[in-house]
PDB file of C-alpha atoms in Angstrom:
ATOM      1  CA  UNK A  16       4.759 -20.754 -14.633  1.00 75.00           C
ATOM      2  CA  UNK A  17       7.435 -22.792 -16.431  1.00 72.00           C
ATOM      3  CA  UNK A  18       6.057 -21.548 -19.760  1.00 73.00           C
ATOM      4  CA  UNK A  19       5.985 -17.915 -18.638  1.00 71.00           C
ATOM      5  CA  UNK A  20       9.474 -18.102 -17.113  1.00 68.00           C
ATOM      6  CA  UNK A  21      10.909 -20.083 -20.012  1.00 73.00           C
ATOM      7  CA  UNK A  22      12.302 -22.655 -17.581  1.00 76.00           C
ATOM      8  CA  UNK A  23      11.949 -26.388 -17.188  1.00 80.00           C
ATOM      9  CA  UNK A  24       9.042 -27.766 -15.225  1.00 78.00           C
ATOM     10  CA  UNK A  25      11.524 -29.538 -12.929  1.00 84.00           C
ATOM     11  CA  UNK A  26      13.323 -26.307 -12.051  1.00 82.00           C
ATOM     12  CA  UNK A  27      10.070 -24.476 -11.391  1.00 79.00           C
ATOM     13  CA  UNK A  28       8.761 -27.417  -9.342  1.00 81.00           C
ATOM     14  CA  UNK A  29      11.873 -27.229  -7.154  1.00 81.00           C
ATOM     15  CA  UNK A  30      11.483 -23.469  -6.667  1.00 82.00           C
ATOM     16  CA  UNK A  31       7.769 -23.774  -5.977  1.00 81.00           C
ATOM     17  CA  UNK A  32       8.388 -26.560  -3.442  1.00 84.00           C
ATOM     18  CA  UNK A  33      10.624 -24.200  -1.455  1.00 82.00           C
ATOM     19  CA  UNK A  34       7.969 -21.497  -1.550  1.00 83.00           C
ATOM     20  CA  UNK A  35       5.192 -23.931  -0.639  1.00 85.00           C
ATOM     21  CA  UNK A  36       7.111 -25.495   2.266  1.00 82.00           C
ATOM     22  CA  UNK A  37       8.076 -22.162   3.809  1.00 81.00           C
ATOM     23  CA  UNK A  38       5.147 -19.866   3.115  1.00 82.00           C
ATOM     24  CA  UNK A  39       2.112 -22.124   3.301  1.00 81.00           C
ATOM     25  CA  UNK A  40       2.359 -23.505   6.832  1.00 72.00           C
ATOM     26  CA  UNK A  41      -1.289 -22.647   7.470  1.00 71.00           C
ATOM     27  CA  UNK A  42      -2.340 -24.362   4.262  1.00 72.00           C
ATOM     28  CA  UNK A  43      -4.447 -21.393   3.221  1.00 78.00           C
ATOM     29  CA  UNK A  44      -2.661 -20.491  -0.033  1.00 79.00           C
ATOM     30  CA  UNK A  45      -2.717 -22.242  -3.387  1.00 80.00           C
ATOM     31  CA  UNK A  46       0.315 -22.924  -5.536  1.00 80.00           C
ATOM     32  CA  UNK A  47      -1.389 -20.780  -8.149  1.00 84.00           C
ATOM     33  CA  UNK A  48      -1.323 -17.790  -5.778  1.00 85.00           C
ATOM     34  CA  UNK A  49       2.446 -18.067  -5.389  1.00 86.00           C
ATOM     35  CA  UNK A  50       2.978 -18.527  -9.136  1.00 84.00           C
ATOM     36  CA  UNK A  51       0.625 -15.631  -9.928  1.00 86.00           C
ATOM     37  CA  UNK A  52       2.443 -13.271  -7.537  1.00 87.00           C
ATOM     38  CA  UNK A  53       5.880 -14.119  -8.944  1.00 84.00           C
ATOM     39  CA  UNK A  54       4.643 -13.892 -12.532  1.00 84.00           C
ATOM     40  CA  UNK A  55       2.913 -10.535 -11.926  1.00 87.00           C
ATOM     41  CA  UNK A  56       5.979  -9.098 -10.174  1.00 86.00           C
ATOM     42  CA  UNK A  57       8.229 -10.370 -12.947  1.00 81.00           C
ATOM     43  CA  UNK A  58       6.019  -8.696 -15.546  1.00 80.00           C
ATOM     44  CA  UNK A  59       5.712  -5.434 -13.592  1.00 86.00           C
ATOM     45  CA  UNK A  60       9.397  -4.994 -12.777  1.00 83.00           C
ATOM     46  CA  UNK A  61      12.755  -5.305 -14.454  1.00 74.00           C
ATOM     47  CA  UNK A  62      13.206  -8.663 -12.734  1.00 78.00           C
ATOM     48  CA  UNK A  63      11.939 -11.986 -14.001  1.00 80.00           C
ATOM     49  CA  UNK A  64       9.700 -14.650 -12.555  1.00 82.00           C
ATOM     50  CA  UNK A  65      12.693 -16.985 -12.449  1.00 81.00           C
ATOM     51  CA  UNK A  66      14.870 -14.412 -10.644  1.00 83.00           C
ATOM     52  CA  UNK A  67      12.190 -13.949  -8.013  1.00 85.00           C
ATOM     53  CA  UNK A  68      11.816 -17.698  -7.520  1.00 85.00           C
ATOM     54  CA  UNK A  69      15.606 -18.202  -7.293  1.00 85.00           C
ATOM     55  CA  UNK A  70      16.080 -15.360  -4.839  1.00 87.00           C
ATOM     56  CA  UNK A  71      13.214 -16.494  -2.620  1.00 87.00           C
ATOM     57  CA  UNK A  72      14.907 -19.879  -2.285  1.00 86.00           C
ATOM     58  CA  UNK A  73      17.869 -18.167  -0.603  1.00 87.00           C
ATOM     59  CA  UNK A  74      15.915 -16.713   2.311  1.00 84.00           C
ATOM     60  CA  UNK A  75      12.552 -18.508   2.468  1.00 85.00           C
ATOM     61  CA  UNK A  76      13.367 -20.390   5.669  1.00 82.00           C
ATOM     62  CA  UNK A  77      14.416 -17.252   7.527  1.00 83.00           C
ATOM     63  CA  UNK A  78      11.475 -15.273   6.150  1.00 80.00           C
ATOM     64  CA  UNK A  79       9.052 -17.865   7.466  1.00 75.00           C
ATOM     65  CA  UNK A  80      10.707 -17.897  10.889  1.00 77.00           C
ATOM     66  CA  UNK A  81      10.452 -14.130  11.357  1.00 78.00           C
ATOM     67  CA  UNK A  82       6.880 -13.847  10.117  1.00 77.00           C
ATOM     68  CA  UNK A  83       7.560 -12.318   6.713  1.00 81.00           C
ATOM     69  CA  UNK A  84       4.756 -13.123   4.306  1.00 84.00           C
ATOM     70  CA  UNK A  85       5.358 -14.408   0.805  1.00 86.00           C
ATOM     71  CA  UNK A  86       3.846 -11.263  -0.687  1.00 86.00           C
ATOM     72  CA  UNK A  87       6.233  -8.970   1.234  1.00 84.00           C
ATOM     73  CA  UNK A  88       9.218 -11.264   0.623  1.00 84.00           C
ATOM     74  CA  UNK A  89       8.654 -11.509  -3.121  1.00 87.00           C
ATOM     75  CA  UNK A  90       7.907  -7.778  -3.479  1.00 85.00           C
ATOM     76  CA  UNK A  91      11.101  -6.860  -1.612  1.00 83.00           C
ATOM     77  CA  UNK A  92      13.161  -9.231  -3.736  1.00 83.00           C
ATOM     78  CA  UNK A  93      11.620  -8.013  -7.012  1.00 85.00           C
ATOM     79  CA  UNK A  94      12.085  -4.352  -6.042  1.00 83.00           C
ATOM     80  CA  UNK A  95      15.730  -4.787  -5.106  1.00 82.00           C
ATOM     81  CA  UNK A  96      16.568  -7.002  -8.083  1.00 82.00           C
ATOM     82  CA  UNK A  97      14.865  -4.654 -10.529  1.00 81.00           C
ATOM     83  CA  UNK A  98      16.462  -1.546  -9.046  1.00 78.00           C
ATOM     84  CA  UNK A  99      19.975  -2.814  -8.408  1.00 77.00           C
ATOM     85  CA  UNK A 100      20.188  -5.365 -11.243  1.00 79.00           C
ATOM     86  CA  UNK A 101      22.166  -7.565  -8.892  1.00 79.00           C
ATOM     87  CA  UNK A 102      21.650 -11.265  -9.413  1.00 82.00           C
ATOM     88  CA  UNK A 103      18.869 -13.063  -7.594  1.00 82.00           C
ATOM     89  CA  UNK A 104      21.522 -15.049  -5.723  1.00 85.00           C
ATOM     90  CA  UNK A 105      23.213 -11.883  -4.436  1.00 85.00           C
ATOM     91  CA  UNK A 106      19.946 -10.198  -3.458  1.00 85.00           C
ATOM     92  CA  UNK A 107      18.476 -13.354  -1.924  1.00 87.00           C
ATOM     93  CA  UNK A 108      21.625 -13.983   0.117  1.00 85.00           C
ATOM     94  CA  UNK A 109      21.684 -10.346   1.239  1.00 83.00           C
ATOM     95  CA  UNK A 110      18.060 -10.524   2.343  1.00 83.00           C
ATOM     96  CA  UNK A 111      18.862 -13.746   4.187  1.00 84.00           C
ATOM     97  CA  UNK A 112      21.589 -11.866   6.067  1.00 79.00           C
ATOM     98  CA  UNK A 113      19.323  -8.914   6.871  1.00 76.00           C
ATOM     99  CA  UNK A 114      16.450 -11.128   7.971  1.00 76.00           C
ATOM    100  CA  UNK A 115      18.770 -13.367   9.988  1.00 74.00           C
ATOM    101  CA  UNK A 116      19.835 -10.282  11.926  1.00 69.00           C
ATOM    102  CA  UNK A 117      16.190  -9.570  12.593  1.00 66.00           C
ATOM    103  CA  UNK A 118      15.548 -13.195  13.539  1.00 62.00           C
ATOM    104  CA  UNK A 119      18.177 -12.825  16.233  1.00 60.00           C
ATOM    105  CA  UNK A 120      15.876 -10.351  17.965  1.00 57.00           C
ATOM    106  CA  UNK A 121      13.780 -13.279  19.118  1.00 55.00           C
ATOM    107  CA  UNK A 122      16.848 -14.914  20.576  1.00 54.00           C
ATOM    108  CA  UNK A 123      18.575 -11.892  22.129  1.00 55.00           C
ATOM    109  CA  UNK A 124      21.789 -12.574  20.212  1.00 55.00           C
ATOM    110  CA  UNK A 125      24.894 -10.533  19.684  1.00 58.00           C
ATOM    111  CA  UNK A 126      25.803 -10.755  16.002  1.00 53.00           C
ATOM    112  CA  UNK A 127      29.136 -11.855  14.551  1.00 58.00           C
ATOM    113  CA  UNK A 128      30.008  -8.244  13.753  1.00 56.00           C
ATOM    114  CA  UNK A 129      29.540  -7.336  17.431  1.00 59.00           C
ATOM    115  CA  UNK A 130      26.153  -5.688  16.967  1.00 53.00           C
ATOM    116  CA  UNK A 131      24.079  -6.097  20.088  1.00 54.00           C
ATOM    117  CA  UNK A 132      20.484  -6.565  19.066  1.00 57.00           C
ATOM    118  CA  UNK A 133      19.362  -3.921  21.511  1.00 62.00           C
ATOM    119  CA  UNK A 134      21.268  -1.549  19.231  1.00 65.00           C
ATOM    120  CA  UNK A 135      19.095  -2.748  16.342  1.00 69.00           C
ATOM    121  CA  UNK A 136      15.825  -2.264  18.185  1.00 72.00           C
ATOM    122  CA  UNK A 137      16.996   1.101  19.525  1.00 72.00           C
ATOM    123  CA  UNK A 138      17.869   2.149  15.968  1.00 75.00           C
ATOM    124  CA  UNK A 139      14.308   1.475  14.890  1.00 79.00           C
ATOM    125  CA  UNK A 140      12.875   3.107  18.008  1.00 82.00           C
ATOM    126  CA  UNK A 141      14.830   6.232  17.080  1.00 83.00           C
ATOM    127  CA  UNK A 142      12.704   6.527  13.934  1.00 84.00           C
ATOM    128  CA  UNK A 143       9.475   5.674  15.775  1.00 86.00           C
ATOM    129  CA  UNK A 144       9.258   1.922  15.109  1.00 84.00           C
ATOM    130  CA  UNK A 145       8.753  -0.362  18.098  1.00 83.00           C
ATOM    131  CA  UNK A 146       9.583  -3.972  17.230  1.00 79.00           C
ATOM    132  CA  UNK A 147       7.425  -5.355  20.030  1.00 78.00           C
ATOM    133  CA  UNK A 148       3.675  -5.270  20.449  1.00 81.00           C
ATOM    134  CA  UNK A 149       1.784  -4.158  23.570  1.00 84.00           C
ATOM    135  CA  UNK A 150       2.218  -7.650  25.068  1.00 83.00           C
ATOM    136  CA  UNK A 151       6.001  -7.456  24.705  1.00 73.00           C
ATOM    137  CA  UNK A 152       6.113  -9.993  21.874  1.00 75.00           C
ATOM    138  CA  UNK A 153       8.123  -9.413  18.708  1.00 74.00           C
ATOM    139  CA  UNK A 154       5.842  -8.156  15.925  1.00 80.00           C
ATOM    140  CA  UNK A 155       5.819 -10.102  12.662  1.00 79.00           C
ATOM    141  CA  UNK A 156       8.218  -8.815  10.056  1.00 80.00           C
ATOM    142  CA  UNK A 157       5.471  -7.595   7.715  1.00 82.00           C
ATOM    143  CA  UNK A 158       4.320  -5.191  10.410  1.00 85.00           C
ATOM    144  CA  UNK A 159       7.864  -4.035  11.276  1.00 83.00           C
ATOM    145  CA  UNK A 160       8.648  -3.404   7.604  1.00 81.00           C
ATOM    146  CA  UNK A 161       5.365  -1.586   7.039  1.00 84.00           C
ATOM    147  CA  UNK A 162       5.967   0.698  10.029  1.00 87.00           C
ATOM    148  CA  UNK A 163       9.565   1.263   8.920  1.00 83.00           C
ATOM    149  CA  UNK A 164       8.403   2.168   5.409  1.00 81.00           C
ATOM    150  CA  UNK A 165       5.932   4.720   6.771  1.00 86.00           C
ATOM    151  CA  UNK A 166       8.563   6.278   9.044  1.00 86.00           C
ATOM    152  CA  UNK A 167      11.133   6.226   6.216  1.00 81.00           C
ATOM    153  CA  UNK A 168       9.214   8.816   4.209  1.00 82.00           C
ATOM    154  CA  UNK A 169       9.871  11.469   6.874  1.00 87.00           C
ATOM    155  CA  UNK A 170      13.572  10.772   7.468  1.00 84.00           C
ATOM    156  CA  UNK A 171      16.511  12.801   6.235  1.00 86.00           C
ATOM    157  CA  UNK A 172      19.093  11.059   4.054  1.00 83.00           C
ATOM    158  CA  UNK A 173      21.478  10.933   7.031  1.00 84.00           C
ATOM    159  CA  UNK A 174      18.821   9.277   9.200  1.00 82.00           C
ATOM    160  CA  UNK A 175      18.073   6.743   6.453  1.00 80.00           C
ATOM    161  CA  UNK A 176      21.728   5.798   6.059  1.00 78.00           C
ATOM    162  CA  UNK A 177      22.272   5.558   9.819  1.00 79.00           C
ATOM    163  CA  UNK A 178      19.183   3.410  10.303  1.00 77.00           C
ATOM    164  CA  UNK A 179      20.052   1.179   7.354  1.00 76.00           C
ATOM    165  CA  UNK A 180      23.585   0.714   8.687  1.00 75.00           C
ATOM    166  CA  UNK A 181      22.259  -0.286  12.105  1.00 73.00           C
ATOM    167  CA  UNK A 182      19.589  -2.645  10.775  1.00 69.00           C
ATOM    168  CA  UNK A 183      21.284  -4.169   7.743  1.00 66.00           C
ATOM    169  CA  UNK A 184      25.011  -3.724   8.383  1.00 65.00           C
ATOM    170  CA  UNK A 185      27.008  -4.357   5.228  1.00 59.00           C
ATOM    171  CA  UNK A 186      23.794  -5.025   3.299  1.00 53.00           C
ATOM    172  CA  UNK A 187      22.442  -1.507   3.947  1.00 52.00           C
ATOM    173  CA  UNK A 188      22.259  -0.613   0.256  1.00 50.00           C
ATOM    174  CA  UNK A 189      19.524  -3.207  -0.210  1.00 48.00           C
ATOM    175  CA  UNK A 190      17.520  -1.938   2.740  1.00 53.00           C
ATOM    176  CA  UNK A 191      17.784   1.570   1.337  1.00 48.00           C
ATOM    177  CA  UNK A 192      16.287   0.296  -1.936  1.00 48.00           C
ATOM    178  CA  UNK A 193      13.335  -1.514  -0.414  1.00 51.00           C
ATOM    179  CA  UNK A 194      12.323   0.894   2.380  1.00 51.00           C
TER     180      UNK A 194
END
């Protein structure tokens, strides 16, 4: 991966350690899988392998906590970076903010900006996405994002903007890009 990215082995090892520690808790993925995904996304988009690895470092801990898989996390980061051409640091930090808001759902928090998390879940319910499963447990983030993406296709622009504002707050432009 260092050769493909044109980066030092030490830098890539640091980035891969973050990925490994946060996305391989079950021990069922190889380091090669993570490198292959980042390399393929870098080649297929206007982002680079290194940008993806850097951005993932910004929100890997939160992504793991909310049940966001590496494949979804890296695809979201690559899509936003390629589309917006914002730096990996900016996109990664923005995704950390968005996913931290979602993480608060588990805790029943009120966010710093005064957003009550029931407002967040109600915003998604408005577009047909229930954040909890039949047992009343919070669904993993992959499932919530997949359901949101499916619902997104049938929304008007006004509904998209309103939902993005509720879910992502100031970072809504990035949610609009990935959904």
